[in-house]
Coordinates of C-alpha atoms in Angstrom, one line a residue:
M27 CA 20.9 8.6 -56.0
G28 CA 19.6 10.7 -53.4
A29 CA 16.7 9.2 -53.9
C30 CA 17.9 5.4 -53.6
L31 CA 19.8 6.4 -50.3
G32 CA 16.5 8.1 -49.0
A33 CA 14.3 4.7 -49.4
C34 CA 17.1 2.6 -48.1
S35 CA 17.1 4.5 -44.3
L36 CA 13.4 3.9 -44.5
L37 CA 13.4 1.0 -45.6
S38 CA 15.5 0.4 -41.8
C39 CA 13.6 2.8 -40.3
A40 CA 10.4 0.7 -41.1
S41 CA 12.6 -3.4 -40.3
C42 CA 12.5 -0.8 -37.1
L43 CA 9.1 -0.6 -36.5
C44 CA 8.5 -3.8 -37.9
G45 CA 10.3 -6.7 -37.1
S46 CA 11.5 -8.6 -33.2
A47 CA 13.8 -6.3 -31.8
P48 CA 12.7 -2.9 -30.2
C49 CA 16.0 -1.1 -32.6
I50 CA 14.7 1.5 -32.9
L51 CA 16.7 3.5 -29.8
C52 CA 19.5 1.3 -30.1
G53 CA 20.6 4.4 -31.7
C54 CA 20.9 6.7 -28.5
C55 CA 21.2 3.9 -25.8
P56 CA 23.8 1.3 -27.6
S57 CA 24.1 -1.9 -25.5
T58 CA 21.0 -1.7 -23.8
R59 CA 19.1 -4.9 -22.7
N60 CA 16.2 -6.1 -24.4
S61 CA 13.8 -6.4 -21.7
T62 CA 14.6 -2.6 -20.5
V63 CA 14.0 -0.9 -23.8
S64 CA 10.5 -2.5 -24.7
R65 CA 9.7 -1.1 -21.5
I66 CA 11.0 1.9 -22.0
I67 CA 8.7 2.4 -25.3
F68 CA 5.3 0.9 -23.2
T69 CA 6.0 4.3 -21.0
F70 CA 6.4 6.5 -23.8
F71 CA 3.2 4.4 -25.6
L72 CA 1.8 5.8 -21.8
F73 CA 3.0 9.5 -22.0
L74 CA 1.6 9.5 -25.1
G75 CA -1.9 9.0 -23.8
V76 CA -1.5 11.5 -21.0
L77 CA 0.1 13.7 -24.0
V78 CA -3.8 13.9 -24.8
C79 CA -5.6 13.4 -22.1
L80 CA -3.8 16.9 -22.3
I81 CA -4.4 18.7 -24.8
M82 CA -8.3 17.8 -24.8
L83 CA -8.4 19.4 -21.4
S84 CA -7.2 22.8 -22.6
P85 CA -9.4 25.6 -23.4
G86 CA -9.8 25.6 -27.2
V87 CA -9.6 22.1 -27.8
E88 CA -12.1 21.2 -24.8
S89 CA -15.0 23.9 -26.5
Q90 CA -14.9 21.9 -30.0
L91 CA -15.6 18.3 -28.2
H92 CA -19.4 19.2 -28.3
K93 CA -19.0 17.8 -31.7
L94 CA -18.8 14.0 -30.9
P95 CA -21.6 12.2 -30.2
W96 CA -20.9 12.6 -26.0
G97 CA -21.2 16.1 -26.0
C98 CA -23.7 18.8 -24.2
D99 CA -26.9 19.2 -26.4
E100 CA -28.8 21.8 -23.6
G101 CA -27.7 24.4 -25.8
T102 CA -26.2 27.8 -24.8
G103 CA -26.8 29.4 -22.0
S104 CA -26.4 29.6 -18.3
T105 CA -26.2 27.3 -15.0
V106 CA -26.1 27.6 -11.7
V107 CA -22.3 26.2 -10.4
M108 CA -23.0 24.7 -6.6
Q109 CA -19.9 24.4 -4.2
S110 CA -18.7 21.0 -6.6
H111 CA -20.9 21.1 -8.8
I112 CA -20.0 22.0 -12.4
D113 CA -22.0 22.8 -15.3
C114 CA -22.1 20.0 -18.1
G115 CA -20.4 22.4 -20.9
S116 CA -17.1 22.6 -18.7
L117 CA -16.4 19.2 -18.8
L118 CA -16.0 18.2 -21.9
G119 CA -12.7 17.7 -21.7
Q120 CA -12.8 15.5 -18.5
R121 CA -14.9 13.3 -20.8
A122 CA -12.8 13.3 -22.9
V123 CA -10.0 12.3 -20.4
Y124 CA -12.5 9.7 -19.9
R125 CA -11.8 8.1 -23.1
M126 CA -8.6 8.3 -23.8
C127 CA -7.6 6.4 -20.2
F128 CA -10.5 3.8 -21.7
A129 CA -8.5 3.4 -24.5
M130 CA -5.5 3.6 -22.6
A131 CA -6.6 0.9 -20.3
A132 CA -7.8 -1.3 -23.0
F133 CA -4.4 -1.1 -25.0
F134 CA -2.8 -2.4 -22.7
F135 CA -4.8 -4.9 -20.8
L136 CA -5.4 -6.1 -24.5
F137 CA -1.2 -7.1 -23.8
T138 CA -1.9 -8.4 -20.1
V139 CA -3.9 -11.4 -21.3
L140 CA -1.9 -11.9 -24.4
M141 CA 1.3 -11.9 -22.1
I142 CA 0.3 -14.6 -19.6
Y143 CA 2.7 -17.1 -19.4
V144 CA 5.4 -16.1 -21.4
R145 CA 8.3 -17.3 -19.6
S146 CA 12.0 -17.0 -23.0
S147 CA 11.7 -14.7 -25.4
Q148 CA 11.8 -18.5 -27.8
D149 CA 8.2 -17.8 -26.9
P150 CA 5.8 -16.0 -29.6
R151 CA 4.3 -13.9 -28.4
A152 CA 7.5 -13.1 -27.2
A153 CA 8.5 -11.3 -30.2
F154 CA 5.5 -8.8 -31.1
Q155 CA 5.9 -7.9 -27.3
N156 CA 9.5 -6.8 -28.5
G157 CA 9.3 -6.1 -31.7
F158 CA 6.2 -5.2 -34.1
W159 CA 5.8 -1.3 -32.5
F160 CA 4.2 0.0 -36.0
F161 CA 1.6 -2.7 -35.8
K162 CA 1.2 -1.3 -32.1
F163 CA 1.3 2.0 -32.5
L164 CA -2.0 1.6 -35.2
I165 CA -3.6 -1.2 -33.4
F166 CA -3.4 2.4 -30.0
V167 CA -4.9 5.1 -32.5
G168 CA -7.3 2.3 -33.4
I169 CA -9.2 1.7 -29.9
T170 CA -8.8 5.6 -28.9
V171 CA -11.1 6.5 -32.6
G172 CA -13.5 4.4 -31.5
A173 CA -13.1 5.2 -27.8
F174 CA -13.9 8.7 -28.6
Y175 CA -17.5 7.9 -30.7
I176 CA -18.8 5.7 -27.1
P177 CA -21.7 7.4 -26.9
D178 CA -22.4 8.9 -23.4
G179 CA -25.3 7.3 -22.1
S180 CA -23.8 5.8 -18.4
F181 CA -20.5 4.9 -19.5
S182 CA -18.7 7.7 -17.6
D183 CA -20.6 6.3 -14.3
V184 CA -20.0 3.0 -14.8
W185 CA -15.6 4.0 -16.1
F186 CA -16.2 6.0 -12.9
Y187 CA -16.3 3.2 -10.7
F188 CA -12.9 0.8 -12.2
G189 CA -10.7 4.2 -11.9
V190 CA -11.4 4.6 -8.3
V191 CA -10.5 1.0 -7.8
G192 CA -7.9 1.0 -10.1
S193 CA -6.0 4.1 -8.3
F194 CA -6.6 2.3 -5.3
L195 CA -4.2 0.0 -6.6
F196 CA -2.0 1.8 -7.9
I197 CA -1.3 3.4 -5.1
L198 CA -0.7 0.4 -3.4
I199 CA 2.1 -0.6 -5.8
Q200 CA 3.6 3.5 -5.6
L201 CA 3.8 2.3 -1.4
V202 CA 5.2 -1.5 -2.3
L203 CA 8.6 0.3 -4.3
L204 CA 8.8 3.7 -2.1
I205 CA 9.2 1.3 0.8
D206 CA 11.9 -0.2 -1.9
F207 CA 13.5 2.4 -2.9
A208 CA 13.6 3.3 1.1
H209 CA 15.1 0.7 1.7
S210 CA 17.9 0.7 -0.6
W211 CA 18.6 3.9 -0.5
N212 CA 19.3 3.3 3.5
Q213 CA 21.3 0.7 3.0
Q214 CA 23.8 1.5 0.0
W215 CA 23.9 5.0 2.6
L216 CA 25.3 2.6 5.3
G217 CA 26.7 0.3 2.9
K218 CA 29.2 3.2 2.5
A219 CA 29.9 4.4 5.4
E220 CA 31.4 1.1 6.8
E221 CA 33.0 0.5 3.6
C222 CA 35.3 4.3 3.8
D223 CA 34.6 4.2 7.8
S224 CA 33.5 7.8 7.1
R225 CA 30.6 9.8 9.5
A226 CA 29.2 12.5 6.4
W227 CA 27.1 9.2 4.9
Y228 CA 26.0 8.8 8.5
A229 CA 25.4 12.3 8.3
G230 CA 23.7 12.7 5.8
L231 CA 21.0 10.3 7.2
F232 CA 20.8 11.5 10.2
F233 CA 19.8 15.0 7.4
C234 CA 17.2 13.0 5.3
T235 CA 15.5 11.6 7.6
F236 CA 15.5 15.1 9.7
L237 CA 14.4 16.9 6.5
F238 CA 11.7 14.0 5.9
Y239 CA 10.1 14.6 8.7
S240 CA 9.8 18.6 9.1
L241 CA 8.2 17.7 6.6
S242 CA 5.8 16.1 7.4
I243 CA 5.4 18.1 10.3
V244 CA 5.0 21.2 7.5
A245 CA 2.1 19.2 6.1
V246 CA 0.5 17.6 9.6
A247 CA 0.6 21.6 10.7
L248 CA -1.0 23.1 6.9
L249 CA -3.3 20.7 6.4
F250 CA -5.2 21.5 10.3
V251 CA -4.8 25.1 8.9
Y252 CA -6.6 24.5 5.8
Y253 CA -8.8 21.4 5.9
T254 CA -10.2 22.3 8.6
E255 CA -12.3 24.3 10.5
P256 CA -13.1 25.2 14.2
D257 CA -16.2 23.4 14.9
A258 CA -16.3 21.6 10.8
C259 CA -14.4 19.8 9.0
H260 CA -14.8 16.3 12.2
E261 CA -13.7 14.3 9.3
G262 CA -10.8 15.8 8.0
K263 CA -9.5 16.5 12.0
V264 CA -10.2 12.5 12.4
F265 CA -8.4 11.4 9.4
I266 CA -5.1 13.8 9.7
S267 CA -5.0 12.5 13.3
L268 CA -5.4 9.7 13.3
N269 CA -3.0 9.1 10.3
L270 CA -0.3 11.3 12.0
T271 CA -1.1 9.1 15.4
L272 CA -0.7 5.7 13.2
C273 CA 2.7 6.6 11.3
I274 CA 4.2 8.2 14.5
C275 CA 3.8 4.3 15.9
V276 CA 5.4 3.3 13.0
S277 CA 8.1 5.0 13.1
I278 CA 8.6 3.9 17.1
I279 CA 8.1 -0.3 16.1
S280 CA 10.9 0.8 13.6
V281 CA 13.7 1.6 15.9
L282 CA 12.9 -1.4 18.5
P283 CA 15.7 -3.2 19.5
K284 CA 13.9 -6.2 19.2
V285 CA 12.7 -4.7 15.1
Q286 CA 16.7 -3.9 14.5
D287 CA 17.9 -7.0 15.9
A288 CA 15.2 -9.5 13.2
Q289 CA 15.7 -6.2 10.5
P290 CA 19.0 -4.8 10.9
N291 CA 18.5 -1.9 7.6
S292 CA 15.4 -1.3 9.6
G293 CA 14.9 2.0 10.4
L294 CA 14.2 6.0 10.9
L295 CA 15.0 7.4 6.9
Q296 CA 12.3 3.9 6.0
A297 CA 9.8 5.7 8.1
S298 CA 10.1 9.1 7.7
V299 CA 9.3 8.5 3.2
I300 CA 6.8 6.8 4.3
T301 CA 5.4 9.5 7.2
L302 CA 6.1 12.5 4.6
Y303 CA 4.3 9.8 1.2
T304 CA 0.9 9.0 4.1
M305 CA 0.5 13.1 4.3
F306 CA 0.3 13.4 1.2
I307 CA -1.9 10.7 0.1
T308 CA -4.3 12.1 3.5
W309 CA -3.7 16.1 1.4
L310 CA -4.9 14.3 -2.2
A311 CA -8.2 12.6 -0.1
L312 CA -8.8 15.9 1.9
S313 CA -9.0 17.8 -1.9
N314 CA -12.0 16.0 -2.4
V315 CA -14.4 16.4 0.2
P316 CA -17.2 17.5 -1.3
D317 CA -17.9 20.7 0.7
Q318 CA -16.7 23.3 0.5
K319 CA -15.5 24.8 4.2
C320 CA -13.1 22.2 4.7
N321 CA -11.7 22.7 0.9
P322 CA -10.2 25.4 -1.2
H323 CA -9.6 23.5 -4.3
L324 CA -13.5 22.9 -4.6
L325 CA -14.9 25.1 -7.5
T326 CA -16.1 28.1 -6.7
S327 CA -18.9 30.2 -9.1
L328 CA -18.9 34.0 -9.8
D329 CA -19.8 36.6 -8.2
N330 CA -23.3 36.3 -10.3
G331 CA -23.8 32.8 -9.1
T332 CA -23.8 31.6 -12.8
I333 CA -20.9 29.8 -14.9
L334 CA -21.4 29.3 -19.4
A335 CA -22.7 26.7 -20.4
G336 CA -22.4 24.8 -23.8
P337 CA -20.6 25.1 -26.4
E338 CA -20.0 29.6 -26.3
G339 CA -19.1 29.6 -22.9
Y340 CA -16.5 26.4 -22.0
V341 CA -14.6 26.2 -19.0
T342 CA -12.0 24.7 -17.7
Q343 CA -10.5 23.6 -14.4
W344 CA -6.8 24.6 -13.9
W345 CA -4.9 22.0 -12.7
D346 CA -4.5 22.2 -8.2
A347 CA -1.8 21.8 -6.6
P348 CA -2.6 18.0 -5.9
S349 CA -3.0 17.8 -8.9
I350 CA -0.5 18.7 -10.4
V351 CA 2.2 17.2 -7.6
G352 CA -0.2 13.7 -7.9
L353 CA 0.9 13.9 -11.6
I354 CA 4.5 14.0 -11.0
V355 CA 4.8 11.6 -8.2
F356 CA 2.9 9.5 -11.0
I357 CA 5.1 10.4 -13.7
L358 CA 8.6 8.9 -11.8
C359 CA 6.8 6.2 -10.2
T360 CA 5.7 4.9 -14.3
L361 CA 9.2 5.3 -15.4
F362 CA 11.0 3.8 -11.8
I363 CA 8.2 0.5 -13.0
S364 CA 9.8 0.4 -16.7
V365 CA 13.5 0.8 -15.3
R366 CA 13.8 -1.0 -12.3
S367 CA 15.1 -4.3 -11.1
S368 CA 15.4 -4.2 -7.1
N369 CA 17.5 -5.5 -4.6
H370 CA 15.2 -7.1 -2.5
R371 CA 13.4 -11.1 -3.3
Q372 CA 10.1 -11.0 -1.9
V373 CA 9.8 -7.0 -3.7
N374 CA 11.5 -9.4 -6.8
S375 CA 9.0 -12.0 -6.4
L376 CA 6.1 -9.0 -5.8
M377 CA 6.7 -7.0 -8.7
R378 CA 7.5 -10.1 -10.9
T379 CA 11.0 -9.0 -11.9
E380 CA 14.6 -10.5 -11.3
E381 CA 17.3 -9.5 -8.9
C382 CA 20.3 -9.9 -11.6
P383 CA 18.6 -9.6 -15.5
P384 CA 21.6 -12.5 -16.6
I385 CA 24.0 -11.4 -19.5
L386 CA 24.1 -13.9 -22.4
E387 CA 28.1 -14.9 -23.6
G388 CA 26.4 -15.4 -26.8
S389 CA 25.2 -11.4 -27.3
A390 CA 28.6 -9.9 -26.5
Q391 CA 28.4 -9.1 -30.4
Q392 CA 25.2 -7.7 -30.5
R393 CA 26.9 -5.6 -27.6
A394 CA 30.3 -4.4 -29.8
A395 CA 27.7 -3.1 -32.5
G396 CA 25.6 -1.2 -30.1
Q397 CA 22.7 -2.9 -30.9
A398 CA 20.1 -4.1 -28.4
F399 CA 20.1 -7.0 -27.4
D400 CA 18.3 -10.0 -26.0
N401 CA 19.1 -11.4 -22.7
E402 CA 15.6 -13.3 -22.2
Q403 CA 16.4 -16.3 -23.9
D404 CA 16.5 -18.0 -21.3
G405 CA 14.0 -16.7 -19.2
V406 CA 12.4 -13.7 -18.7
T407 CA 13.5 -10.9 -16.2
Y408 CA 10.2 -8.8 -15.9
S409 CA 6.5 -10.8 -16.2
Y410 CA 5.3 -9.8 -19.5
S411 CA 1.6 -10.5 -18.7
F412 CA 2.4 -8.0 -15.3
F413 CA 4.2 -5.0 -16.4
H414 CA 1.0 -4.3 -18.9
F415 CA -1.4 -4.6 -16.0
C416 CA 0.6 -2.4 -14.0
L417 CA 0.6 -0.5 -16.5
V418 CA -3.8 -0.9 -16.9
L419 CA -3.6 0.4 -13.3
A420 CA -0.7 3.2 -13.8
S421 CA -3.6 4.6 -16.5
L422 CA -7.0 4.4 -14.6
H423 CA -5.1 6.8 -11.9
I424 CA -4.1 8.7 -14.3
M425 CA -8.2 9.5 -15.2
M426 CA -9.1 10.0 -11.6
T427 CA -6.1 12.5 -11.6
L428 CA -6.4 14.2 -14.6
T429 CA -10.3 14.5 -13.9
N430 CA -10.3 15.6 -9.3
W431 CA -11.9 11.9 -8.7
Y432 CA -15.2 14.2 -9.5
R433 CA -18.1 11.4 -10.4
P434 CA -20.6 12.1 -13.4
N435 CA -23.9 12.1 -11.7
E436 CA -27.1 12.1 -13.7
T437 CA -28.0 15.5 -14.0
R438 CA -25.1 14.9 -16.2
K439 CA -22.6 17.0 -14.1
M440 CA -19.4 16.2 -12.3
V441 CA -19.2 16.1 -8.4
S442 CA -17.2 15.2 -5.6
T443 CA -17.5 12.7 -3.5
W444 CA -17.5 10.8 0.1
T445 CA -16.4 8.3 -2.1
A446 CA -12.1 9.9 -3.1
V447 CA -12.2 10.7 0.1
W448 CA -12.8 6.6 1.4
V449 CA -10.1 5.6 -0.8
K450 CA -7.3 7.5 -0.6
I451 CA -7.4 7.1 3.1
C452 CA -8.1 3.9 2.9
A453 CA -4.8 3.2 0.3
S454 CA -2.5 5.6 3.0
W455 CA -4.0 3.4 6.1
A456 CA -3.5 -0.2 3.7
G457 CA 0.4 1.4 3.1
L458 CA 1.0 2.0 7.2
L459 CA -0.5 -1.9 7.3
L460 CA 1.6 -3.3 4.4
Y461 CA 5.3 -1.0 6.4
L462 CA 4.4 -2.4 9.9
W463 CA 4.2 -6.6 7.5
T464 CA 7.1 -5.3 6.8
L465 CA 8.3 -4.3 9.9
V466 CA 7.4 -7.6 12.4
A467 CA 6.9 -10.2 9.3
P468 CA 10.3 -11.4 10.4
L469 CA 9.2 -11.8 14.2
L470 CA 6.5 -13.2 13.5
L471 CA 7.1 -15.9 10.9
P472 CA 11.2 -15.9 11.7
N473 CA 11.2 -19.7 9.3
R474 CA 11.1 -17.6 6.8
D475 CA 14.0 -16.2 5.1
F476 CA 13.4 -12.2 4.5
S477 CA 16.4 -10.4 4.0

């Protein structure tokens, strides 16, 4: 009898894994939209890959990776490590991260192409988007195994530049979501203040704005203290000063009378959030400056100037503060992408989502039964293809974050370069310009609806 019940349970699970509805999470998320559950599960696939990357960076696993085709074959011994250069033997974990993230990017890119122009759940391809999770997991594992057998050659060097471009785009997506979040936050609290006729909400907005600006000022001071020298580090001084000046300018513009008339919900809260994020990106950029005098995060050599390399002596670069904070921001942003639905039409148009996903009357019975119901019969609530493209960019961004943007060179070492610095600084400038555009666009294009 027990065997029969166990078999029935396995068949029930198999139907969930192989069926056209994502019923895996129905028990813990009753009455959940089909579209939301699918995005959460795909995001879980991404986080699973990130977990594998973290495991590959652990010393015990890293020391066994030399057996793979792209492992170091120079043999044991020691080699001098100068400034930001790290010996090949200590970088097998980073090489493994490159291959794991390649597998994730390939998996999500496959769905990006496969789901182009899916308009509703009536499309046969939507069934593969919202179900067949067991087979998709097998595909994910198969791509991952194949990626770990890619010979090194020029793979790491070429894939580095893919990571640079993808990470730049993902930073901009992070900023779009942050601007949307700040606008929604400000609008919601102002609405509650008017509805309740209470000054407590205004006090809350003032406190948060003051807190964000205070943290930004502290960040600027710390950047000057730790990432600059009186007679050196001129690039860092320019980057910090320029970004601080730009943040002050957009803060002033956000409260100008004409901007307030065109954008009643704009204010210093949004500007303070953008300012703090800009200082965060500036910090990440300066943490990649390839000069030990201007960057306390660069790897330093031991007292005798050597670090053991090869199968018998591996060292792992433990994550520094920028990498840890960047990983946390990445997780929060990715979760936000998987469950979000903005209140702003322009943001929804950019992110390919709808403002209020429709709930069909015909799904009431499914909701009562605690099942994930199909809310996309008349039209999808988000672009399947664009969602997977965002996960492709997320895979590339986490690859660069976990490897500290170090670039492999012809000597089979990883080096910190100015490429990473300029990419992050340009991303911060692009983000500020994007926020500035949200402020002045209603003035420059008065005939368009920016509500």
